[in-house]
Structures are given as structure tokens and as C-alpha cells.
Amino acid sequence: ELVEVIMSNMSERNREAVEAERGYLGAVRRSQVDEARAAIVQAVRAMEADGTIEIRRAAADEPEEELVD
């Protein structure tokens, strides 16, 4: 799940803060979730296009593998 991937890349302190905030917010409408996801995807694509970040994609025939730096 995307949430797990993002949270696993955060420091413990930041992860706890995000989890606490998620608890405060409670349930949200599906349309709000869809709008937020679209905005995130757009921002990530823009950052990739301008070279700010690099997205690593596995080939379709490669098994998913954990990356180690």
C-alpha cells in the first residue's frame, strides 16, 4: 500500500506526527481523497520532469525487489 511505502521512508518522529494528525482528521469524503491523490501525482510528476527527484521503475518482467543504497 502506498501509505506503508511513504511511512517507511519517514523518520520515526515524523511518522508518529503524521499518524497522530491522521487520527485527528477522521473520515473524509472519497472526492477529497481523489483530489488530494491527483494533486500529489501531479506534484511528483512535475518534480520528476524538472529533475528534482528520480523515480525508479522496475521493468514489467522483473520481480519487485527492495532497493539498498
XYZ file of C-alpha atoms in Angstrom:
69
model
C 0.000 0.000 0.000
C 1.219 3.493 -0.815
C 0.787 4.719 2.757
C 3.125 1.994 4.027
C 5.787 2.874 1.453
C 5.673 6.558 2.322
C 5.598 5.973 6.073
C 8.520 3.523 5.889
C 10.629 6.292 4.322
C 9.963 8.746 7.156
C 11.777 9.157 10.435
C 10.012 7.672 13.444
C 9.255 11.140 14.809
C 7.674 12.334 11.554
C 5.775 9.066 11.164
C 4.286 9.476 14.647
C 3.291 13.068 13.880
C 1.585 12.073 10.623
C -0.220 9.178 12.309
C -1.442 11.495 15.076
C -2.694 14.030 12.543
C -4.472 11.308 10.576
C -6.227 10.339 13.807
C -7.382 13.924 14.419
C -8.755 14.324 10.905
C -11.032 11.283 10.981
C -13.013 10.174 7.937
C -13.010 12.222 4.750
C -15.104 12.088 1.589
C -13.865 9.942 -1.295
C -13.892 13.002 -3.578
C -11.458 14.764 -1.228
C -9.170 11.726 -1.267
C -9.272 11.566 -5.070
C -8.489 15.294 -5.377
C -5.582 15.029 -2.943
C -4.156 11.986 -4.735
C -4.378 13.746 -8.096
C -2.552 16.767 -6.679
C 0.195 14.550 -5.245
C 0.651 12.682 -8.527
C 0.814 15.984 -10.414
C 3.433 17.353 -7.989
C 5.547 14.193 -8.189
C 5.426 14.191 -11.989
C 6.445 17.849 -12.069
C 9.389 17.169 -9.730
C 10.442 14.227 -11.879
C 10.194 16.333 -15.047
C 12.389 19.108 -13.667
C 14.945 16.675 -12.240
C 14.242 17.347 -8.560
C 13.544 13.651 -7.953
C 14.188 10.406 -9.790
C 11.533 7.702 -9.889
C 12.922 4.179 -10.160
C 10.637 1.842 -12.075
C 11.141 -1.889 -12.406
C 10.717 -3.486 -15.806
C 7.437 -5.353 -16.221
C 9.205 -8.724 -16.267
C 11.358 -8.032 -13.177
C 10.187 -9.187 -9.762
C 9.723 -6.413 -7.213
C 12.915 -6.009 -5.215
C 13.934 -3.825 -2.299
C 16.497 -1.156 -3.218
C 19.535 -0.725 -0.991
C 21.799 2.341 -1.103
